[in-house]
């Protein structure tokens, strides 16, 4: 179980750092940070910066959750579920509008693959009740 917990914590920190970095990058640069996008108006740039401030906060939530002892499987499942919902949004966009810029295709792969990994690790890392507590 210690090995699983170590991997879960490491993946949570990696997710948190990545989300904070990506969110900050997009907040600072706005629409210019999106590969394959040209010039847009103030509305789309404003939306890009706003959503990515929330994404930055999502990364902070991962980092906060990784620092808890014990790690809450429920919190991990909620955060992974939100990430999976993002994958659903991307897949819906793929179905409606076709393929995005090539850079986003591997991101879709990560967004589909990682949530089940987090769900599995959260379950495997949960403390087991002792025989005396049963």
CSV table of N, CA, C and O in Angstrom, one decimal:
chain,number,residue,atom,x,y,z
A,1,UNK,N,0.8,-1.2,0.0
A,1,UNK,CA,0.0,0.0,0.0
A,1,UNK,C,0.9,1.3,0.0
A,1,UNK,O,0.5,2.3,-0.6
A,2,UNK,N,2.0,1.2,0.7
A,2,UNK,CA,2.9,2.4,0.7
A,2,UNK,C,3.3,2.8,-0.7
A,2,UNK,O,3.4,4.0,-1.0
A,3,UNK,N,3.6,1.8,-1.5
A,3,UNK,CA,4.0,2.1,-2.9
A,3,UNK,C,2.9,2.8,-3.7
A,3,UNK,O,3.2,3.8,-4.4
A,4,UNK,N,1.7,2.3,-3.5
A,4,UNK,CA,0.5,2.9,-4.2
A,4,UNK,C,0.3,4.3,-3.7
A,4,UNK,O,0.1,5.2,-4.5
A,5,UNK,N,0.4,4.5,-2.4
A,5,UNK,CA,0.2,5.8,-1.8
A,5,UNK,C,1.3,6.8,-2.4
A,5,UNK,O,1.0,8.0,-2.7
A,6,UNK,N,2.5,6.3,-2.5
A,6,UNK,CA,3.6,7.2,-3.0
A,6,UNK,C,3.3,7.6,-4.4
A,6,UNK,O,3.5,8.8,-4.8
A,7,UNK,N,2.9,6.7,-5.3
A,7,UNK,CA,2.5,7.0,-6.7
A,7,UNK,C,1.3,7.9,-6.7
A,7,UNK,O,1.3,8.9,-7.6
A,8,UNK,N,0.3,7.7,-5.9
A,8,UNK,CA,-0.8,8.6,-5.9
A,8,UNK,C,-0.4,10.0,-5.6
A,8,UNK,O,-0.8,10.9,-6.3
A,9,UNK,N,0.3,10.1,-4.5
A,9,UNK,CA,0.8,11.5,-4.1
A,9,UNK,C,1.6,12.1,-5.1
A,9,UNK,O,1.4,13.3,-5.4
A,10,UNK,N,2.5,11.4,-5.8
A,10,UNK,CA,3.4,11.9,-6.8
A,10,UNK,C,2.5,12.4,-8.0
A,10,UNK,O,2.7,13.5,-8.5
A,11,UNK,N,1.6,11.6,-8.4
A,11,UNK,CA,0.7,12.0,-9.6
A,11,UNK,C,-0.2,13.2,-9.2
A,11,UNK,O,-0.4,14.0,-10.1
A,12,UNK,N,-0.6,13.2,-8.0
A,12,UNK,CA,-1.4,14.4,-7.5
A,12,UNK,C,-0.6,15.7,-7.6
A,12,UNK,O,-1.1,16.7,-8.0
A,13,UNK,N,0.6,15.6,-7.1
A,13,UNK,CA,1.5,16.8,-7.1
A,13,UNK,C,1.8,17.2,-8.6
A,13,UNK,O,1.8,18.4,-8.9
A,14,UNK,N,2.1,16.2,-9.4
A,14,UNK,CA,2.4,16.5,-10.8
A,14,UNK,C,1.2,17.1,-11.5
A,14,UNK,O,1.3,18.1,-12.2
A,15,UNK,N,0.0,16.6,-11.2
A,15,UNK,CA,-1.2,17.2,-11.8
A,15,UNK,C,-1.4,18.6,-11.3
A,15,UNK,O,-1.7,19.5,-12.1
A,16,UNK,N,-1.2,18.8,-10.0
A,16,UNK,CA,-1.3,20.2,-9.4
A,16,UNK,C,-0.4,21.2,-10.0
A,16,UNK,O,-0.8,22.3,-10.4
A,17,UNK,N,0.9,20.8,-10.1
A,17,UNK,CA,1.9,21.7,-10.6
A,17,UNK,C,1.6,22.0,-12.1
A,17,UNK,O,1.7,23.1,-12.5
A,18,UNK,N,1.2,21.0,-12.9
A,18,UNK,CA,0.9,21.2,-14.3
A,18,UNK,C,-0.3,22.1,-14.5
A,18,UNK,O,-0.2,23.0,-15.3
A,19,UNK,N,-1.3,21.9,-13.7
A,19,UNK,CA,-2.5,22.7,-13.8
A,19,UNK,C,-2.2,24.2,-13.4
A,19,UNK,O,-2.7,25.1,-14.1
A,20,UNK,N,-1.5,24.4,-12.3
A,20,UNK,CA,-1.1,25.7,-11.9
A,20,UNK,C,-0.3,26.4,-13.0
A,20,UNK,O,-0.5,27.5,-13.4
A,21,UNK,N,0.7,25.7,-13.5
A,21,UNK,CA,1.6,26.3,-14.6
A,21,UNK,C,0.8,26.6,-15.8
A,21,UNK,O,0.9,27.7,-16.4
A,22,UNK,N,0.0,25.7,-16.3
A,22,UNK,CA,-0.8,25.9,-17.5
A,22,UNK,C,-1.8,27.0,-17.3
A,22,UNK,O,-2.0,27.9,-18.1
A,23,UNK,N,-2.5,27.0,-16.1
A,23,UNK,CA,-3.5,28.1,-15.9
A,23,UNK,C,-2.8,29.4,-15.8
A,23,UNK,O,-3.3,30.4,-16.4
A,24,UNK,N,-1.7,29.5,-15.1
A,24,UNK,CA,-1.0,30.8,-15.1
A,24,UNK,C,-0.5,31.3,-16.4
A,24,UNK,O,-0.6,32.5,-16.8
A,25,UNK,N,0.0,30.4,-17.2
A,25,UNK,CA,0.5,30.7,-18.6
A,25,UNK,C,-0.7,31.3,-19.4
A,25,UNK,O,-0.5,32.3,-20.1
A,26,UNK,N,-1.8,30.6,-19.3
A,26,UNK,CA,-3.0,31.1,-20.1
A,26,UNK,C,-3.6,32.4,-19.6
A,26,UNK,O,-4.1,33.2,-20.3
A,27,UNK,N,-3.5,32.6,-18.2
A,27,UNK,CA,-4.0,33.8,-17.6
A,27,UNK,C,-3.2,35.0,-18.1
A,27,UNK,O,-3.7,36.0,-18.5
A,28,UNK,N,-1.9,34.8,-18.1
A,28,UNK,CA,-0.9,35.9,-18.5
A,28,UNK,C,-1.0,36.2,-20.0
A,28,UNK,O,-1.1,37.3,-20.4
A,29,UNK,N,-1.0,35.1,-20.9
A,29,UNK,CA,-1.0,35.3,-22.3
A,29,UNK,C,-2.3,35.4,-23.0
A,29,UNK,O,-2.4,35.8,-24.2
A,30,UNK,N,-3.4,35.0,-22.3
A,30,UNK,CA,-4.7,35.0,-22.9
A,30,UNK,C,-4.8,34.1,-24.2
A,30,UNK,O,-4.1,33.0,-24.2
A,31,UNK,N,-5.5,34.5,-25.2
A,31,UNK,CA,-5.7,33.7,-26.3
A,31,UNK,C,-4.4,33.4,-27.1
A,31,UNK,O,-4.3,32.4,-27.8
A,32,UNK,N,-3.4,34.2,-26.9
A,32,UNK,CA,-2.1,34.0,-27.6
A,32,UNK,C,-1.5,32.7,-27.1
A,32,UNK,O,-0.6,32.2,-27.7
A,33,UNK,N,-1.9,32.2,-26.0
A,33,UNK,CA,-1.3,31.0,-25.4
A,33,UNK,C,-1.9,29.7,-26.0
A,33,UNK,O,-1.5,28.6,-25.7
A,34,UNK,N,-2.9,29.8,-26.8
A,34,UNK,CA,-3.6,28.7,-27.4
A,34,UNK,C,-3.1,28.3,-28.8
A,34,UNK,O,-3.2,29.1,-29.7
A,35,UNK,N,-2.4,27.1,-28.9
A,35,UNK,CA,-1.8,26.7,-30.2
A,35,UNK,C,-2.9,26.7,-31.3
A,35,UNK,O,-4.0,26.1,-31.1
A,36,UNK,N,-2.6,27.2,-32.4
A,36,UNK,CA,-3.5,27.2,-33.5
A,36,UNK,C,-4.5,28.2,-33.6
A,36,UNK,O,-5.3,28.3,-34.5
A,37,UNK,N,-4.6,29.1,-32.6
A,37,UNK,CA,-5.6,30.2,-32.6
A,37,UNK,C,-5.0,31.5,-33.1
A,37,UNK,O,-3.8,31.8,-32.8
A,38,UNK,N,-5.7,32.1,-33.9
A,38,UNK,CA,-5.3,33.4,-34.4
A,38,UNK,C,-5.8,34.5,-33.5
A,38,UNK,O,-6.2,34.3,-32.3
A,39,UNK,N,-5.9,35.7,-34.0
A,39,UNK,CA,-6.4,36.8,-33.2
A,39,UNK,C,-7.9,36.7,-33.0
A,39,UNK,O,-8.7,36.2,-33.9
A,40,UNK,N,-8.4,37.0,-31.8
A,40,UNK,CA,-9.8,37.0,-31.5
A,40,UNK,C,-10.1,38.3,-30.8
A,40,UNK,O,-9.3,39.1,-30.5
A,41,UNK,N,-11.4,38.5,-30.5
A,41,UNK,CA,-11.8,39.7,-29.9
A,41,UNK,C,-11.6,39.6,-28.4
A,41,UNK,O,-11.2,38.6,-27.8
A,42,UNK,N,-12.0,40.7,-27.7
A,42,UNK,CA,-11.9,40.8,-26.3
A,42,UNK,C,-12.7,39.7,-25.5
A,42,UNK,O,-12.3,39.3,-24.5
A,43,UNK,N,-13.8,39.3,-26.0
A,43,UNK,CA,-14.7,38.4,-25.4
A,43,UNK,C,-14.0,37.0,-25.2
A,43,UNK,O,-14.0,36.5,-24.1
A,44,UNK,N,-13.5,36.5,-26.3
A,44,UNK,CA,-12.8,35.2,-26.2
A,44,UNK,C,-11.6,35.3,-25.4
A,44,UNK,O,-11.3,34.4,-24.6
A,45,UNK,N,-10.8,36.3,-25.5
A,45,UNK,CA,-9.6,36.5,-24.7
A,45,UNK,C,-10.0,36.6,-23.2
A,45,UNK,O,-9.3,35.9,-22.4
A,46,UNK,N,-11.0,37.3,-22.9
A,46,UNK,CA,-11.5,37.4,-21.5
A,46,UNK,C,-11.9,36.1,-20.9
A,46,UNK,O,-11.6,35.7,-19.8
A,47,UNK,N,-12.6,35.3,-21.8
A,47,UNK,CA,-13.1,34.0,-21.3
A,47,UNK,C,-11.9,33.1,-21.1
A,47,UNK,O,-11.9,32.3,-20.1
A,48,UNK,N,-10.9,33.1,-22.0
A,48,UNK,CA,-9.7,32.3,-21.9
A,48,UNK,C,-9.0,32.5,-20.5
A,48,UNK,O,-8.6,31.6,-19.8
A,49,UNK,N,-8.8,33.8,-20.2
A,49,UNK,CA,-8.1,34.2,-19.0
A,49,UNK,C,-9.0,33.8,-17.8
A,49,UNK,O,-8.4,33.3,-16.8
A,50,UNK,N,-10.3,34.0,-17.8
A,50,UNK,CA,-11.1,33.6,-16.7
A,50,UNK,C,-11.1,32.1,-16.4
A,50,UNK,O,-10.9,31.7,-15.3
A,51,UNK,N,-11.4,31.3,-17.5
A,51,UNK,CA,-11.4,29.9,-17.3
A,51,UNK,C,-10.1,29.3,-16.8
A,51,UNK,O,-10.0,28.4,-16.0
A,52,UNK,N,-9.0,30.0,-17.2
A,52,UNK,CA,-7.7,29.4,-16.8
A,52,UNK,C,-7.3,29.9,-15.4
A,52,UNK,O,-6.5,29.2,-14.7
A,53,UNK,N,-7.9,31.0,-14.9
A,53,UNK,CA,-7.8,31.3,-13.5
A,53,UNK,C,-8.4,30.2,-12.6
A,53,UNK,O,-7.9,29.8,-11.6
A,54,UNK,N,-9.6,29.7,-13.1
A,54,UNK,CA,-10.2,28.6,-12.4
A,54,UNK,C,-9.4,27.3,-12.5
A,54,UNK,O,-9.3,26.6,-11.6
A,55,UNK,N,-8.8,27.1,-13.7
A,55,UNK,CA,-7.9,25.9,-13.9
A,55,UNK,C,-6.7,26.0,-12.9
A,55,UNK,O,-6.3,25.0,-12.4
A,56,UNK,N,-6.2,27.2,-12.8
A,56,UNK,CA,-5.1,27.4,-11.8
A,56,UNK,C,-5.5,27.0,-10.4
A,56,UNK,O,-4.8,26.3,-9.7
A,57,UNK,N,-6.7,27.4,-10.0
A,57,UNK,CA,-7.3,27.0,-8.7
A,57,UNK,C,-7.5,25.6,-8.6
A,57,UNK,O,-7.3,25.0,-7.5
A,58,UNK,N,-7.9,24.9,-9.7
A,58,UNK,CA,-8.1,23.5,-9.7
A,58,UNK,C,-6.7,22.8,-9.4
A,58,UNK,O,-6.7,21.8,-8.6
A,59,UNK,N,-5.7,23.3,-10.0
A,59,UNK,CA,-4.3,22.8,-9.7
A,59,UNK,C,-4.0,23.0,-8.2
A,59,UNK,O,-3.4,22.1,-7.6
A,60,UNK,N,-4.3,24.1,-7.6
A,60,UNK,CA,-4.1,24.3,-6.2
A,60,UNK,C,-4.8,23.3,-5.4
A,60,UNK,O,-4.3,22.8,-4.4
A,61,UNK,N,-6.1,23.0,-5.8
A,61,UNK,CA,-6.8,22.0,-5.1
A,61,UNK,C,-6.1,20.6,-5.1
A,61,UNK,O,-6.1,19.9,-4.1
A,62,UNK,N,-5.5,20.2,-6.2
A,62,UNK,CA,-4.8,19.0,-6.3
A,62,UNK,C,-3.6,19.0,-5.3
A,62,UNK,O,-3.3,18.0,-4.6
A,63,UNK,N,-2.9,20.2,-5.3
A,63,UNK,CA,-1.7,20.3,-4.4
A,63,UNK,C,-2.2,20.2,-3.0
A,63,UNK,O,-1.5,19.6,-2.1
A,64,UNK,N,-3.3,20.9,-2.6
A,64,UNK,CA,-3.8,20.8,-1.3
A,64,UNK,C,-4.1,19.4,-0.9
A,64,UNK,O,-3.8,18.9,0.2
A,65,UNK,N,-4.8,18.7,-1.8
A,65,UNK,CA,-5.3,17.3,-1.5
A,65,UNK,C,-4.0,16.4,-1.3
A,65,UNK,O,-4.1,15.5,-0.5
A,66,UNK,N,-3.0,16.6,-2.1
A,66,UNK,CA,-1.8,15.8,-2.0
A,66,UNK,C,-1.1,15.9,-0.7
A,66,UNK,O,-0.4,15.0,-0.2
A,67,UNK,N,-1.3,17.1,0.0
A,67,UNK,CA,-0.6,17.4,1.3
A,67,UNK,C,-1.4,16.8,2.5
A,67,UNK,O,-0.9,16.9,3.6
A,68,UNK,N,-2.6,16.3,2.2
A,68,UNK,CA,-3.4,15.8,3.3
A,68,UNK,C,-2.9,14.4,3.8
A,68,UNK,O,-2.4,13.7,3.0
A,69,UNK,N,-3.0,14.1,5.0
A,69,UNK,CA,-2.6,12.8,5.6
A,69,UNK,C,-3.7,12.4,6.5
A,69,UNK,O,-3.9,13.0,7.6
A,70,UNK,N,-4.4,11.3,6.2
A,70,UNK,CA,-4.3,10.5,4.9
A,70,UNK,C,-4.9,11.3,3.8
A,70,UNK,O,-5.7,12.2,4.0
A,71,UNK,N,-4.5,10.9,2.6
A,71,UNK,CA,-5.1,11.4,1.4
A,71,UNK,C,-6.6,11.0,1.3
A,71,UNK,O,-6.9,9.8,1.5
A,72,UNK,N,-7.5,11.9,1.1
A,72,UNK,CA,-8.9,11.6,1.0
A,72,UNK,C,-9.2,11.0,-0.4
A,72,UNK,O,-9.1,11.7,-1.4
A,73,UNK,N,-9.6,9.7,-0.4
A,73,UNK,CA,-10.0,9.1,-1.7
A,73,UNK,C,-11.2,9.8,-2.3
A,73,UNK,O,-11.3,9.9,-3.5
A,74,UNK,N,-12.1,10.3,-1.4
A,74,UNK,CA,-13.3,11.0,-2.0
A,74,UNK,C,-12.9,12.3,-2.7
A,74,UNK,O,-13.4,12.6,-3.8
A,75,UNK,N,-11.9,13.0,-2.1
A,75,UNK,CA,-11.4,14.3,-2.8
A,75,UNK,C,-10.7,13.9,-4.1
A,75,UNK,O,-11.0,14.6,-5.1
A,76,UNK,N,-9.9,12.9,-4.1
A,76,UNK,CA,-9.2,12.4,-5.3
A,76,UNK,C,-10.3,12.1,-6.4
A,76,UNK,O,-10.1,12.5,-7.6
A,77,UNK,N,-11.3,11.3,-6.0
A,77,UNK,CA,-12.3,10.9,-7.0
A,77,UNK,C,-13.1,12.2,-7.5
A,77,UNK,O,-13.4,12.2,-8.7
A,78,UNK,N,-13.4,13.1,-6.7
A,78,UNK,CA,-14.0,14.4,-7.2
A,78,UNK,C,-13.1,15.1,-8.2
A,78,UNK,O,-13.6,15.5,-9.2
A,79,UNK,N,-11.9,15.3,-7.8
A,79,UNK,CA,-11.0,16.0,-8.7
A,79,UNK,C,-10.7,15.2,-10.0
A,79,UNK,O,-10.7,15.8,-11.1
A,80,UNK,N,-10.6,13.9,-9.9
A,80,UNK,CA,-10.5,13.1,-11.1
A,80,UNK,C,-11.8,13.1,-12.0
A,80,UNK,O,-11.7,13.1,-13.2
A,81,UNK,N,-12.9,13.1,-11.3
A,81,UNK,CA,-14.2,13.2,-12.0
A,81,UNK,C,-14.3,14.5,-12.8
A,81,UNK,O,-14.8,14.5,-13.9
A,82,UNK,N,-13.9,15.6,-12.2
A,82,UNK,CA,-13.9,16.9,-12.9
A,82,UNK,C,-13.0,16.8,-14.1
A,82,UNK,O,-13.3,17.3,-15.2
A,83,UNK,N,-11.8,16.2,-14.0
A,83,UNK,CA,-10.9,16.1,-15.1
A,83,UNK,C,-11.5,15.2,-16.2
A,83,UNK,O,-11.4,15.5,-17.4
A,84,UNK,N,-12.2,14.2,-15.8
A,84,UNK,CA,-12.9,13.3,-16.8
A,84,UNK,C,-14.0,14.1,-17.5
A,84,UNK,O,-14.3,13.9,-18.7
A,85,UNK,N,-14.7,15.0,-16.8
A,85,UNK,CA,-15.7,15.8,-17.4
A,85,UNK,C,-15.1,16.7,-18.5
A,85,UNK,O,-15.7,16.9,-19.5
A,86,UNK,N,-13.9,17.2,-18.2
A,86,UNK,CA,-13.2,17.9,-19.2
A,86,UNK,C,-12.9,17.1,-20.5
A,86,UNK,O,-13.0,17.6,-21.6
A,87,UNK,N,-12.6,15.8,-20.3
A,87,UNK,CA,-12.4,14.9,-21.4
A,87,UNK,C,-13.7,14.7,-22.2
A,87,UNK,O,-13.7,14.7,-23.4
A,88,UNK,N,-14.8,14.6,-21.5
A,88,UNK,CA,-16.1,14.5,-22.2
A,88,UNK,C,-16.3,15.8,-23.0
A,88,UNK,O,-16.8,15.7,-24.2
A,89,UNK,N,-16.0,16.9,-22.5
A,89,UNK,CA,-16.2,18.2,-23.3
A,89,UNK,C,-15.3,18.2,-24.5
A,89,UNK,O,-15.7,18.6,-25.6
A,90,UNK,N,-14.1,17.7,-24.4
A,90,UNK,CA,-13.2,17.7,-25.5
A,90,UNK,C,-13.6,16.7,-26.6
A,90,UNK,O,-13.6,16.9,-27.8
A,91,UNK,N,-14.1,15.5,-26.1
A,91,UNK,CA,-14.6,14.5,-27.0
A,91,UNK,C,-15.9,15.0,-27.8
A,91,UNK,O,-16.1,14.7,-28.9
A,92,UNK,N,-16.7,15.7,-27.1
A,92,UNK,CA,-17.9,16.3,-27.7
A,92,UNK,C,-17.5,17.3,-28.7
A,92,UNK,O,-18.0,17.3,-29.9
A,93,UNK,N,-16.5,18.1,-28.4
A,93,UNK,CA,-16.0,19.1,-29.4
A,93,UNK,C,-15.4,18.4,-30.6
A,93,UNK,O,-15.6,18.8,-31.8
A,94,UNK,N,-14.7,17.3,-30.4
A,94,UNK,CA,-14.1,16.5,-31.5
A,94,UNK,C,-15.2,16.0,-32.4
A,94,UNK,O,-15.1,16.0,-33.6
A,95,UNK,N,-16.3,15.5,-31.8
A,95,UNK,CA,-17.4,14.9,-32.6
A,95,UNK,C,-18.2,16.0,-33.3
A,95,UNK,O,-18.6,15.8,-34.5
A,96,UNK,N,-18.3,17.2,-32.7
A,96,UNK,CA,-19.1,18.3,-33.4
A,96,UNK,C,-18.3,19.0,-34.4
A,96,UNK,O,-18.7,19.4,-35.5
A,97,UNK,N,-17.0,19.4,-34.0
A,97,UNK,CA,-16.2,20.3,-34.9
A,97,UNK,C,-15.0,19.6,-35.5
A,97,UNK,O,-14.3,20.3,-36.3
A,98,UNK,N,-14.7,18.4,-35.2
A,98,UNK,CA,-13.6,17.7,-35.8
A,98,UNK,C,-12.3,17.9,-35.0
A,98,UNK,O,-12.4,18.4,-33.8
A,99,UNK,N,-11.2,17.5,-35.5
A,99,UNK,CA,-10.0,17.5,-34.8
A,99,UNK,C,-9.5,18.9,-34.5
A,99,UNK,O,-9.5,19.7,-35.4
A,100,UNK,N,-9.0,19.1,-33.3
A,100,UNK,CA,-8.4,20.4,-32.9
A,100,UNK,C,-6.9,20.4,-33.4
A,100,UNK,O,-6.5,19.5,-34.0
A,101,UNK,N,-6.2,21.5,-33.0
A,101,UNK,CA,-4.8,21.5,-33.3
A,101,UNK,C,-4.1,20.3,-32.7
A,101,UNK,O,-4.5,19.7,-31.7
A,102,UNK,N,-3.1,19.7,-33.4
A,102,UNK,CA,-2.5,18.5,-33.1
A,102,UNK,C,-2.0,18.4,-31.6
A,102,UNK,O,-2.0,17.4,-31.0
A,103,UNK,N,-1.6,19.6,-31.1
A,103,UNK,CA,-1.1,19.6,-29.7
A,103,UNK,C,-2.2,19.2,-28.7
A,103,UNK,O,-1.8,18.6,-27.6
A,104,UNK,N,-3.4,19.4,-29.0
A,104,UNK,CA,-4.5,19.0,-28.1
A,104,UNK,C,-4.9,17.6,-28.1
A,104,UNK,O,-5.5,17.1,-27.2
A,105,UNK,N,-4.5,16.8,-29.1
A,105,UNK,CA,-4.8,15.4,-29.2
A,105,UNK,C,-4.2,14.6,-28.1
A,105,UNK,O,-4.9,13.8,-27.5
A,106,UNK,N,-2.9,14.8,-27.8
A,106,UNK,CA,-2.3,14.0,-26.6
A,106,UNK,C,-3.0,14.4,-25.3
A,106,UNK,O,-3.1,13.6,-24.4
A,107,UNK,N,-3.4,15.7,-25.2
A,107,UNK,CA,-4.1,16.1,-24.0
A,107,UNK,C,-5.4,15.4,-23.8
A,107,UNK,O,-5.7,15.0,-22.7
A,108,UNK,N,-6.1,15.2,-24.9
A,108,UNK,CA,-7.3,14.4,-24.8
A,108,UNK,C,-7.0,13.0,-24.3
A,108,UNK,O,-7.7,12.4,-23.5
A,109,UNK,N,-5.9,12.4,-24.8
A,109,UNK,CA,-5.5,11.1,-24.4
A,109,UNK,C,-5.3,11.0,-22.9
A,109,UNK,O,-5.7,10.1,-22.2
A,110,UNK,N,-4.6,12.0,-22.4
A,110,UNK,CA,-4.3,12.1,-20.9
A,110,UNK,C,-5.6,12.3,-20.1
A,110,UNK,O,-5.8,11.7,-19.1
A,111,UNK,N,-6.5,13.1,-20.7
A,111,UNK,CA,-7.7,13.4,-20.0
A,111,UNK,C,-8.7,12.1,-19.9
A,111,UNK,O,-9.5,12.0,-19.1
A,112,UNK,N,-8.5,11.2,-20.9
A,112,UNK,CA,-9.3,10.0,-20.9
A,112,UNK,C,-8.6,8.9,-20.0
A,112,UNK,O,-9.3,8.2,-19.3
A,113,UNK,N,-7.3,8.9,-20.0
A,113,UNK,CA,-6.6,7.8,-19.3
A,113,UNK,C,-6.4,8.1,-17.8
A,113,UNK,O,-6.5,7.1,-17.0
A,114,UNK,N,-6.1,9.3,-17.5
A,114,UNK,CA,-5.7,9.6,-16.1
A,114,UNK,C,-6.8,9.4,-15.1
A,114,UNK,O,-6.6,8.9,-14.0
A,115,UNK,N,-8.1,9.8,-15.3
A,115,UNK,CA,-9.1,9.7,-14.3
A,115,UNK,C,-9.3,8.3,-13.8
A,115,UNK,O,-9.3,8.1,-12.6
A,116,UNK,N,-9.3,7.3,-14.7
A,116,UNK,CA,-9.5,5.9,-14.1
A,116,UNK,C,-8.2,5.5,-13.3
A,116,UNK,O,-8.4,4.8,-12.3
A,117,UNK,N,-7.1,6.0,-13.6
A,117,UNK,CA,-5.9,5.7,-12.9
A,117,UNK,C,-6.0,6.3,-11.5
A,117,UNK,O,-5.7,5.6,-10.5
A,118,UNK,N,-6.4,7.6,-11.4
A,118,UNK,CA,-6.6,8.2,-10.1
A,118,UNK,C,-7.7,7.5,-9.3
A,118,UNK,O,-7.5,7.3,-8.1
A,119,UNK,N,-8.8,7.0,-9.9
A,119,UNK,CA,-9.8,6.3,-9.2
A,119,UNK,C,-9.3,5.0,-8.6
A,119,UNK,O,-9.5,4.7,-7.5
A,120,UNK,N,-8.5,4.3,-9.4
A,120,UNK,CA,-7.9,3.0,-9.0
A,120,UNK,C,-6.9,3.3,-7.8
A,120,UNK,O,-6.9,2.6,-6.8
A,121,UNK,N,-6.0,4.2,-8.0
A,121,UNK,CA,-5.0,4.5,-7.0
A,121,UNK,C,-5.7,5.0,-5.7
A,121,UNK,O,-5.2,4.6,-4.6
A,122,UNK,N,-6.7,5.8,-5.8
A,122,UNK,CA,-7.4,6.3,-4.6
A,122,UNK,C,-8.0,5.1,-3.8
A,122,UNK,O,-8.0,5.1,-2.6
A,123,UNK,N,-8.6,4.2,-4.5
A,123,UNK,CA,-9.2,3.0,-3.9
A,123,UNK,C,-8.1,2.1,-3.3
A,123,UNK,O,-8.2,1.7,-2.1
A,124,UNK,N,-7.0,1.9,-4.0
A,124,UNK,CA,-6.0,1.0,-3.5
A,124,UNK,C,-5.2,1.6,-2.4
A,124,UNK,O,-4.7,0.9,-1.5
A,125,UNK,N,-5.2,3.0,-2.3
A,125,UNK,CA,-4.4,3.6,-1.2
A,125,UNK,C,-5.2,3.8,0.1
A,125,UNK,O,-4.7,4.2,1.1
A,126,UNK,N,-6.5,3.6,0.0
A,126,UNK,CA,-7.4,3.8,1.2
A,126,UNK,C,-6.9,2.9,2.3
A,126,UNK,O,-6.7,1.7,2.1
A,127,UNK,N,-6.8,3.4,3.5
A,127,UNK,CA,-6.5,2.6,4.7
A,127,UNK,C,-7.5,1.5,4.9
A,127,UNK,O,-8.7,1.8,4.8
A,128,UNK,N,-7.1,0.3,5.2
A,128,UNK,CA,-8.0,-0.8,5.5
A,128,UNK,C,-8.3,-0.8,6.9
A,128,UNK,O,-7.4,-0.6,7.8
A,129,UNK,N,-9.5,-1.1,7.3
A,129,UNK,CA,-9.8,-1.2,8.7
A,129,UNK,C,-9.1,-2.4,9.3
A,129,UNK,O,-8.9,-3.5,8.7
A,130,UNK,N,-8.6,-2.2,10.5
A,130,UNK,CA,-7.9,-3.3,11.2
A,130,UNK,C,-8.9,-4.5,11.5
A,130,UNK,O,-10.1,-4.2,11.6
A,131,UNK,N,-8.4,-5.6,11.8
A,131,UNK,CA,-9.3,-6.8,12.1
A,131,UNK,C,-10.0,-6.5,13.4
A,131,UNK,O,-11.2,-6.9,13.5
A,132,UNK,N,-9.4,-5.8,14.3
A,132,UNK,CA,-10.1,-5.5,15.6
A,132,UNK,C,-11.2,-4.5,15.4
A,132,UNK,O,-12.2,-4.6,16.2
A,133,UNK,N,-11.2,-3.7,14.4
A,133,UNK,CA,-12.2,-2.7,14.2
A,133,UNK,C,-13.4,-3.3,13.4
A,133,UNK,O,-14.5,-2.7,13.4
A,134,UNK,N,-13.3,-4.5,12.9
A,134,UNK,CA,-14.4,-5.1,12.1
A,134,UNK,C,-15.4,-5.7,13.0
A,134,UNK,O,-15.6,-6.2,13.9
